[in-house]
C-alpha cells in the first residue's frame, strides 16, 4: 500500500449508478530496477498527481495497492475529467533520470453495490479488466460511460472506437472506446484483450505475392469510399487480393473484417443469411436475417468482404440498404461486373505484370516481376529446390506471358513443375486447358482448373453475350466496332444491340477494351481465355 499524501477515503461511498476508475503504472518493475532507492519518491509523485486528478473530478479514492488506484465518481463526466487531468499531469511532470511514467486508465459506469467498506459486483471487475487491456498513457472507457459522456466532451477531447473485445473472466465482450486527448499520444498497440483482432479473415496457407501497388491504392480507396468493387475475369486473383487488403486494414475496423462467400448462392434473398452466418449471428423468429444483420451492423465500424457477387447481381439494393443503415460499415466486393449502386467505386483487377519477351531484363530484375515471383513461389511448393537461373529465366518469362499474367493459370502451371521442367511445360501450354488441370481438391471446382474458371465466368453470361463472345474469338489481336459489326452476324447484332452486348462483356470482364491508334475503341480477349 502506498502512503503518499493524505488518504481521502470515506465510508459513505455512493451507491446506485456510479462510475469506476482503475489505474496503474505500466512497467513499474522496470522503473524500480532502474531507479532503485529513488523509486519510492517517483511513486509518491505519481500518487499525488493521481489524487489531485481524482479530487478534481469530485471522485472518491476507494483503495490503492502499490502503484494502482481505484476510485469512484458519482457522475461519469467527473471520471473523464480526472483521467484527462491525470494524463496531462503525468506527461508534464519532471521525472528522475529522464524516465517517463505512463499510467493506463480504465473507466466503466455501472451498479455501485457495497460490500463492507468496498464495492462488490461484476461492474467493478469490468472496470478493472478494461484498465488491464490498456497501454501506458491510454484511457479506455466502456460503452456505458461513452453513452453518458459523449455529448459533454470538450472540443480538445475525442473518442476512438476500438470495437468489441473479450476480456479475461467476462462472459460477454466489451465495446471499448479510447479517449483522444489533444497534445498527448493517441496511437497505441492493439489492446491486451483475448481477441485484439476480430473477424473471420483467415491467413491463407500460401503466401500473398505481389500486388503491393494495388494494395496501397485500395487502402486509400476503401478509406474514402464505403463501397469498393474489385472486378476482373475469373483467375485474376480478385479474392486473394480482397483477403490481403482486408488483412492490411483490420486495425482500421475495430469491430472486425468478415469474409462472406457467395459462390454457392443463386438467389439474392440468400445474401442476408450468408452474411449473418459469417458474422456469427443466431437466427431468431423475431427478426429476419436482413433485420438481424442490419441491427448488428448499425453501430459498428466493420468491413464486409462479399466474394463472387456476380452470382447474386440482384442483391445490389441489399448492399446499399446496409450501407445506409450502418454509416460506419464499409463493404469490399469481388465480382466480374460492378453492382451499379450509388456511391460504388469500381477497381478493375488487372493480371500480374509480365516481362517484355522482346527485351528481357537482367536476371535480378526479371525475378522481381510479379508473375515470375508467383510462378517461382508456387513452383517451390511442388519442387522445393526450384530456382530461376540464367538458363531457364527466358522460358519462365515466356510461360507467364503466354498465360497473360493470370494468377490462377500461373499457379496451376507452377504445380506441373514437379514433373515438367520449364521448357517442357512451355511446349505443353499450346494446349493450356488440358495442361492446367492439376488443381487442389481443397479448392472449389471453379478454382481447380483453368477450364473450370472460364466455365464459371461463361455460365453467367446472357444468351446473346455467349454468342458474341464465341464469335469475337476469331479475331487475332482484337478488333474495332466496325469489324465486330461486319463479322459477328450484323443481321442479329447490329447497331445499339451490338454496343450493348459488347458493353456487357466488358462489364463481365471477359472482354478487354483498349484505345486504338486512331482513338477508336478496340476489344480483345485475353489469349488464355
mmCIF file of N, CA and C in Angstrom, residues 332-425:
data_model
loop_
_atom_site.group_PDB
_atom_site.id
_atom_site.type_symbol
_atom_site.label_atom_id
_atom_site.label_comp_id
_atom_site.label_asym_id
_atom_site.label_seq_id
_atom_site.Cartn_x
_atom_site.Cartn_y
_atom_site.Cartn_z
ATOM 1 N N UNK A 332 -16.403 -4.370 -49.236
ATOM 2 C CA UNK A 332 -15.494 -4.678 -50.339
ATOM 3 C C UNK A 332 -16.081 -5.871 -51.093
ATOM 4 N N UNK A 333 -16.293 -5.705 -52.385
ATOM 5 C CA UNK A 333 -16.964 -6.716 -53.198
ATOM 6 C C UNK A 333 -15.993 -7.239 -54.259
ATOM 7 N N UNK A 334 -16.037 -8.534 -54.513
ATOM 8 C CA UNK A 334 -15.365 -9.073 -55.700
ATOM 9 C C UNK A 334 -16.443 -9.576 -56.642
ATOM 10 N N UNK A 335 -16.308 -9.229 -57.922
ATOM 11 C CA UNK A 335 -17.348 -9.580 -58.889
ATOM 12 C C UNK A 335 -16.791 -9.425 -60.296
ATOM 13 N N UNK A 336 -17.348 -10.185 -61.241
ATOM 14 C CA UNK A 336 -16.959 -9.983 -62.629
ATOM 15 C C UNK A 336 -17.455 -8.648 -63.135
ATOM 16 N N UNK A 337 -18.569 -8.172 -62.574
ATOM 17 C CA UNK A 337 -19.169 -6.931 -63.052
ATOM 18 C C UNK A 337 -19.534 -6.049 -61.866
ATOM 19 N N UNK A 338 -19.624 -4.730 -62.068
ATOM 20 C CA UNK A 338 -19.948 -3.820 -60.962
ATOM 21 C C UNK A 338 -21.381 -3.994 -60.477
ATOM 22 N N UNK A 339 -21.682 -3.493 -59.275
ATOM 23 C CA UNK A 339 -23.020 -3.600 -58.708
ATOM 24 C C UNK A 339 -23.961 -2.544 -59.271
ATOM 25 N N UNK A 340 -23.373 -1.452 -59.773
ATOM 26 C CA UNK A 340 -24.150 -0.320 -60.293
ATOM 27 C C UNK A 340 -25.035 0.293 -59.206
ATOM 28 N N UNK A 341 -24.456 0.494 -58.035
ATOM 29 C CA UNK A 341 -25.152 1.132 -56.924
ATOM 30 C C UNK A 341 -24.545 2.497 -56.661
ATOM 31 N N UNK A 342 -25.352 3.394 -56.108
ATOM 32 C CA UNK A 342 -24.883 4.754 -55.830
ATOM 33 C C UNK A 342 -23.718 4.720 -54.852
ATOM 34 N N UNK A 343 -22.672 5.463 -55.169
ATOM 35 C CA UNK A 343 -21.508 5.545 -54.293
ATOM 36 C C UNK A 343 -20.479 4.456 -54.522
ATOM 37 N N UNK A 344 -20.743 3.536 -55.461
ATOM 38 C CA UNK A 344 -19.809 2.432 -55.701
ATOM 39 C C UNK A 344 -18.551 2.938 -56.412
ATOM 40 N N UNK A 345 -17.397 2.466 -55.952
ATOM 41 C CA UNK A 345 -16.123 2.757 -56.603
ATOM 42 C C UNK A 345 -15.603 1.456 -57.212
ATOM 43 N N UNK A 346 -15.520 1.414 -58.534
ATOM 44 C CA UNK A 346 -15.062 0.206 -59.206
ATOM 45 C C UNK A 346 -13.544 0.219 -59.340
ATOM 46 N N UNK A 347 -12.926 -0.960 -59.137
ATOM 47 C CA UNK A 347 -11.472 -1.085 -59.275
ATOM 48 C C UNK A 347 -11.181 -2.334 -60.112
ATOM 49 N N UNK A 348 -10.874 -2.162 -61.410
ATOM 50 C CA UNK A 348 -10.546 -3.329 -62.241
ATOM 51 C C UNK A 348 -9.233 -3.966 -61.785
ATOM 52 N N UNK A 349 -9.261 -5.261 -61.585
ATOM 53 C CA UNK A 349 -8.067 -6.001 -61.174
ATOM 54 C C UNK A 349 -7.407 -6.558 -62.424
ATOM 55 N N UNK A 350 -6.257 -6.032 -62.740
ATOM 56 C CA UNK A 350 -5.542 -6.466 -63.939
ATOM 57 C C UNK A 350 -4.696 -7.691 -63.632
ATOM 58 N N UNK A 351 -4.305 -8.454 -64.651
ATOM 59 C CA UNK A 351 -3.375 -9.570 -64.430
ATOM 60 C C UNK A 351 -2.041 -9.067 -63.881
ATOM 61 N N UNK A 352 -1.218 -9.970 -63.427
ATOM 62 C CA UNK A 352 0.095 -9.613 -62.889
ATOM 63 C C UNK A 352 1.021 -9.156 -64.012
ATOM 64 N N UNK A 353 1.955 -8.295 -63.650
ATOM 65 C CA UNK A 353 2.904 -7.801 -64.631
ATOM 66 C C UNK A 353 3.841 -8.894 -65.134
ATOM 67 N N UNK A 354 4.035 -8.928 -66.462
ATOM 68 C CA UNK A 354 4.910 -9.934 -67.084
ATOM 69 C C UNK A 354 6.025 -9.222 -67.848
ATOM 70 N N UNK A 355 7.158 -9.877 -68.015
ATOM 71 C CA UNK A 355 8.278 -9.249 -68.741
ATOM 72 C C UNK A 355 7.982 -9.108 -70.233
ATOM 73 N N UNK A 356 8.647 -8.167 -70.854
ATOM 74 C CA UNK A 356 8.587 -7.991 -72.306
ATOM 75 C C UNK A 356 9.544 -9.009 -72.920
ATOM 76 N N UNK A 357 8.995 -10.000 -73.625
ATOM 77 C CA UNK A 357 9.829 -11.080 -74.141
ATOM 78 C C UNK A 357 10.821 -10.588 -75.192
ATOM 79 N N UNK A 358 10.498 -9.458 -75.825
ATOM 80 C CA UNK A 358 11.423 -8.935 -76.845
ATOM 81 C C UNK A 358 12.597 -8.207 -76.215
ATOM 82 N N UNK A 359 12.459 -7.793 -74.982
ATOM 83 C CA UNK A 359 13.532 -7.066 -74.308
ATOM 84 C C UNK A 359 13.616 -7.549 -72.852
ATOM 85 N N UNK A 360 14.103 -8.775 -72.673
ATOM 86 C CA UNK A 360 14.160 -9.339 -71.326
ATOM 87 C C UNK A 360 15.200 -8.595 -70.482
ATOM 88 N N UNK A 361 14.846 -8.238 -69.232
ATOM 89 C CA UNK A 361 15.787 -7.541 -68.350
ATOM 90 C C UNK A 361 16.803 -8.517 -67.763
ATOM 91 N N UNK A 362 17.819 -8.019 -67.074
ATOM 92 C CA UNK A 362 18.762 -8.910 -66.390
ATOM 93 C C UNK A 362 18.039 -9.814 -65.388
ATOM 94 N N UNK A 363 18.694 -10.884 -64.988
ATOM 95 C CA UNK A 363 18.075 -11.900 -64.135
ATOM 96 C C UNK A 363 17.539 -11.300 -62.839
ATOM 97 N N UNK A 364 18.314 -10.409 -62.216
ATOM 98 C CA UNK A 364 17.876 -9.835 -60.943
ATOM 99 C C UNK A 364 16.566 -9.058 -61.097
ATOM 100 N N UNK A 365 16.421 -8.331 -62.200
ATOM 101 C CA UNK A 365 15.183 -7.576 -62.439
ATOM 102 C C UNK A 365 14.041 -8.508 -62.839
ATOM 103 N N UNK A 366 14.363 -9.531 -63.610
ATOM 104 C CA UNK A 366 13.344 -10.473 -64.056
ATOM 105 C C UNK A 366 12.673 -11.148 -62.861
ATOM 106 N N UNK A 367 13.464 -11.483 -61.865
ATOM 107 C CA UNK A 367 12.921 -12.153 -60.678
ATOM 108 C C UNK A 367 11.896 -11.298 -59.937
ATOM 109 N N UNK A 368 11.918 -9.976 -60.124
ATOM 110 C CA UNK A 368 11.032 -9.072 -59.382
ATOM 111 C C UNK A 368 9.674 -8.873 -60.049
ATOM 112 N N UNK A 369 9.514 -9.353 -61.279
ATOM 113 C CA UNK A 369 8.200 -9.255 -61.910
ATOM 114 C C UNK A 369 7.202 -10.094 -61.112
ATOM 115 N N UNK A 370 6.008 -9.530 -60.909
ATOM 116 C CA UNK A 370 5.027 -10.201 -60.050
ATOM 117 C C UNK A 370 4.678 -11.591 -60.565
ATOM 118 N N UNK A 371 4.471 -11.718 -61.859
ATOM 119 C CA UNK A 371 4.099 -13.011 -62.416
ATOM 120 C C UNK A 371 5.211 -14.038 -62.221
ATOM 121 N N UNK A 372 6.452 -13.615 -62.397
ATOM 122 C CA UNK A 372 7.600 -14.519 -62.196
ATOM 123 C C UNK A 372 7.709 -14.892 -60.721
ATOM 124 N N UNK A 373 7.559 -13.920 -59.837
ATOM 125 C CA UNK A 373 7.632 -14.197 -58.394
ATOM 126 C C UNK A 373 6.579 -15.218 -57.983
ATOM 127 N N UNK A 374 5.362 -15.067 -58.513
ATOM 128 C CA UNK A 374 4.303 -16.011 -58.157
ATOM 129 C C UNK A 374 4.623 -17.402 -58.690
ATOM 130 N N UNK A 375 5.086 -17.484 -59.939
ATOM 131 C CA UNK A 375 5.416 -18.784 -60.516
ATOM 132 C C UNK A 375 6.483 -19.490 -59.686
ATOM 133 N N UNK A 376 7.532 -18.777 -59.325
ATOM 134 C CA UNK A 376 8.634 -19.380 -58.568
ATOM 135 C C UNK A 376 8.166 -19.799 -57.177
ATOM 136 N N UNK A 377 7.366 -18.926 -56.527
ATOM 137 C CA UNK A 377 6.881 -19.250 -55.180
ATOM 138 C C UNK A 377 6.064 -20.524 -55.181
ATOM 139 N N UNK A 378 5.150 -20.659 -56.157
ATOM 140 C CA UNK A 378 4.303 -21.852 -56.201
ATOM 141 C C UNK A 378 5.056 -23.072 -56.730
ATOM 142 N N UNK A 379 6.034 -22.852 -57.600
ATOM 143 C CA UNK A 379 6.836 -23.977 -58.093
ATOM 144 C C UNK A 379 7.631 -24.606 -56.952
ATOM 145 N N UNK A 380 8.078 -23.788 -56.008
ATOM 146 C CA UNK A 380 8.843 -24.320 -54.876
ATOM 147 C C UNK A 380 7.984 -25.143 -53.926
ATOM 148 N N UNK A 381 6.674 -24.948 -53.980
ATOM 149 C CA UNK A 381 5.785 -25.805 -53.194
ATOM 150 C C UNK A 381 5.793 -27.210 -53.793
ATOM 151 N N UNK A 382 5.762 -27.286 -55.115
ATOM 152 C CA UNK A 382 5.774 -28.581 -55.797
ATOM 153 C C UNK A 382 7.175 -29.181 -55.856
ATOM 154 N N UNK A 383 8.193 -28.307 -55.962
ATOM 155 C CA UNK A 383 9.578 -28.767 -56.118
ATOM 156 C C UNK A 383 10.466 -27.826 -55.295
ATOM 157 N N UNK A 384 10.732 -28.138 -54.028
ATOM 158 C CA UNK A 384 11.409 -27.211 -53.109
ATOM 159 C C UNK A 384 12.732 -26.647 -53.598
ATOM 160 N N UNK A 385 13.451 -27.362 -54.476
ATOM 161 C CA UNK A 385 14.749 -26.879 -54.937
ATOM 162 C C UNK A 385 14.651 -26.082 -56.244
ATOM 163 N N UNK A 386 13.439 -25.686 -56.630
ATOM 164 C CA UNK A 386 13.267 -24.953 -57.884
ATOM 165 C C UNK A 386 13.919 -23.576 -57.785
ATOM 166 N N UNK A 387 14.650 -23.180 -58.817
ATOM 167 C CA UNK A 387 15.334 -21.881 -58.852
ATOM 168 C C UNK A 387 15.221 -21.264 -60.244
ATOM 169 N N UNK A 388 15.263 -19.935 -60.276
ATOM 170 C CA UNK A 388 15.361 -19.220 -61.546
ATOM 171 C C UNK A 388 16.842 -19.049 -61.871
ATOM 172 N N UNK A 389 17.237 -19.507 -63.040
ATOM 173 C CA UNK A 389 18.636 -19.419 -63.459
ATOM 174 C C UNK A 389 18.734 -18.671 -64.782
ATOM 175 N N UNK A 390 19.941 -18.365 -65.153
ATOM 176 C CA UNK A 390 20.149 -17.717 -66.449
ATOM 177 C C UNK A 390 19.624 -18.596 -67.578
ATOM 178 N N UNK A 391 19.699 -19.904 -67.377
ATOM 179 C CA UNK A 391 19.282 -20.824 -68.438
ATOM 180 C C UNK A 391 17.768 -20.903 -68.580
ATOM 181 N N UNK A 392 17.057 -20.955 -67.440
ATOM 182 C CA UNK A 392 15.601 -21.156 -67.552
ATOM 183 C C UNK A 392 14.792 -19.865 -67.440
ATOM 184 N N UNK A 393 15.442 -18.742 -67.144
ATOM 185 C CA UNK A 393 14.717 -17.481 -66.958
ATOM 186 C C UNK A 393 13.897 -17.081 -68.191
ATOM 187 N N UNK A 394 14.464 -17.132 -69.410
ATOM 188 C CA UNK A 394 13.643 -16.768 -70.577
ATOM 189 C C UNK A 394 12.407 -17.653 -70.742
ATOM 190 N N UNK A 395 12.546 -18.934 -70.404
ATOM 191 C CA UNK A 395 11.410 -19.853 -70.524
ATOM 192 C C UNK A 395 10.334 -19.525 -69.499
ATOM 193 N N UNK A 396 10.734 -19.224 -68.259
ATOM 194 C CA UNK A 396 9.767 -18.871 -67.219
ATOM 195 C C UNK A 396 9.042 -17.586 -67.592
ATOM 196 N N UNK A 397 9.798 -16.632 -68.138
ATOM 197 C CA UNK A 397 9.169 -15.385 -68.585
ATOM 198 C C UNK A 397 8.140 -15.666 -69.670
ATOM 199 N N UNK A 398 8.479 -16.578 -70.595
ATOM 200 C CA UNK A 398 7.565 -16.914 -71.686
ATOM 201 C C UNK A 398 6.308 -17.616 -71.163
ATOM 202 N N UNK A 399 6.474 -18.448 -70.137
ATOM 203 C CA UNK A 399 5.320 -19.134 -69.539
ATOM 204 C C UNK A 399 4.346 -18.110 -68.961
ATOM 205 N N UNK A 400 4.861 -17.159 -68.180
ATOM 206 C CA UNK A 400 3.982 -16.172 -67.543
ATOM 207 C C UNK A 400 3.320 -15.275 -68.586
ATOM 208 N N UNK A 401 4.054 -14.962 -69.669
ATOM 209 C CA UNK A 401 3.477 -14.125 -70.721
ATOM 210 C C UNK A 401 2.396 -14.884 -71.486
ATOM 211 N N UNK A 402 2.664 -16.152 -71.778
ATOM 212 C CA UNK A 402 1.677 -16.937 -72.522
ATOM 213 C C UNK A 402 0.386 -17.112 -71.718
ATOM 214 N N UNK A 403 0.519 -17.074 -70.385
ATOM 215 C CA UNK A 403 -0.656 -17.213 -69.512
ATOM 216 C C UNK A 403 -1.250 -15.852 -69.160
ATOM 217 N N UNK A 404 -0.832 -14.798 -69.863
ATOM 218 C CA UNK A 404 -1.395 -13.451 -69.710
ATOM 219 C C UNK A 404 -1.256 -12.899 -68.296
ATOM 220 N N UNK A 405 -0.362 -13.462 -67.492
ATOM 221 C CA UNK A 405 -0.203 -12.971 -66.119
ATOM 222 C C UNK A 405 -1.361 -13.324 -65.209
ATOM 223 N N UNK A 406 -2.233 -14.250 -65.638
ATOM 224 C CA UNK A 406 -3.376 -14.648 -64.803
ATOM 225 C C UNK A 406 -2.885 -15.484 -63.620
ATOM 226 N N UNK A 407 -3.120 -15.023 -62.389
ATOM 227 C CA UNK A 407 -2.594 -15.743 -61.221
ATOM 228 C C UNK A 407 -3.028 -17.203 -61.144
ATOM 229 N N UNK A 408 -4.308 -17.492 -61.396
ATOM 230 C CA UNK A 408 -4.755 -18.882 -61.307
ATOM 231 C C UNK A 408 -4.028 -19.756 -62.321
ATOM 232 N N UNK A 409 -3.907 -19.266 -63.553
ATOM 233 C CA UNK A 409 -3.212 -20.043 -64.583
ATOM 234 C C UNK A 409 -1.749 -20.265 -64.204
ATOM 235 N N UNK A 410 -1.113 -19.235 -63.652
ATOM 236 C CA UNK A 410 0.297 -19.355 -63.251
ATOM 237 C C UNK A 410 0.445 -20.367 -62.122
ATOM 238 N N UNK A 411 -0.459 -20.339 -61.139
ATOM 239 C CA UNK A 411 -0.369 -21.289 -60.033
ATOM 240 C C UNK A 411 -0.563 -22.718 -60.525
ATOM 241 N N UNK A 412 -1.525 -22.926 -61.424
ATOM 242 C CA UNK A 412 -1.748 -24.268 -61.952
ATOM 243 C C UNK A 412 -0.562 -24.746 -62.776
ATOM 244 N N UNK A 413 0.046 -23.837 -63.539
ATOM 245 C CA UNK A 413 1.234 -24.210 -64.320
ATOM 246 C C UNK A 413 2.403 -24.550 -63.407
ATOM 247 N N UNK A 414 2.590 -23.739 -62.353
ATOM 248 C CA UNK A 414 3.703 -23.981 -61.430
ATOM 249 C C UNK A 414 3.573 -25.335 -60.753
ATOM 250 N N UNK A 415 2.329 -25.783 -60.509
ATOM 251 C CA UNK A 415 2.133 -27.088 -59.876
ATOM 252 C C UNK A 415 2.653 -28.218 -60.757
ATOM 253 N N UNK A 416 2.743 -27.991 -62.081
ATOM 254 C CA UNK A 416 3.223 -29.023 -63.007
ATOM 255 C C UNK A 416 4.746 -29.177 -62.989
ATOM 256 N N UNK A 417 5.458 -28.235 -62.355
ATOM 257 C CA UNK A 417 6.929 -28.305 -62.377
ATOM 258 C C UNK A 417 7.464 -29.499 -61.593
ATOM 259 N N UNK A 418 6.621 -30.146 -60.827
ATOM 260 C CA UNK A 418 7.063 -31.360 -60.133
ATOM 261 C C UNK A 418 7.441 -32.440 -61.135
ATOM 262 N N UNK A 419 6.766 -32.445 -62.295
ATOM 263 C CA UNK A 419 7.038 -33.439 -63.336
ATOM 264 C C UNK A 419 7.679 -32.847 -64.583
ATOM 265 N N UNK A 420 7.341 -31.596 -64.886
ATOM 266 C CA UNK A 420 7.782 -30.996 -66.149
ATOM 267 C C UNK A 420 8.768 -29.861 -65.900
ATOM 268 N N UNK A 421 9.955 -29.897 -66.464
ATOM 269 C CA UNK A 421 10.843 -28.740 -66.406
ATOM 270 C C UNK A 421 10.247 -27.601 -67.225
ATOM 271 N N UNK A 422 10.702 -26.354 -66.997
ATOM 272 C CA UNK A 422 10.074 -25.208 -67.656
ATOM 273 C C UNK A 422 9.902 -25.337 -69.158
ATOM 274 N N UNK A 423 10.920 -25.818 -69.885
ATOM 275 C CA UNK A 423 10.801 -25.878 -71.342
ATOM 276 C C UNK A 423 9.710 -26.851 -71.767
ATOM 277 N N UNK A 424 9.634 -27.997 -71.100
ATOM 278 C CA UNK A 424 8.590 -28.978 -71.427
ATOM 279 C C UNK A 424 7.213 -28.416 -71.094
ATOM 280 N N UNK A 425 7.131 -27.681 -70.000
ATOM 281 C CA UNK A 425 5.858 -27.073 -69.613
ATOM 282 C C UNK A 425 5.411 -26.041 -70.645
#
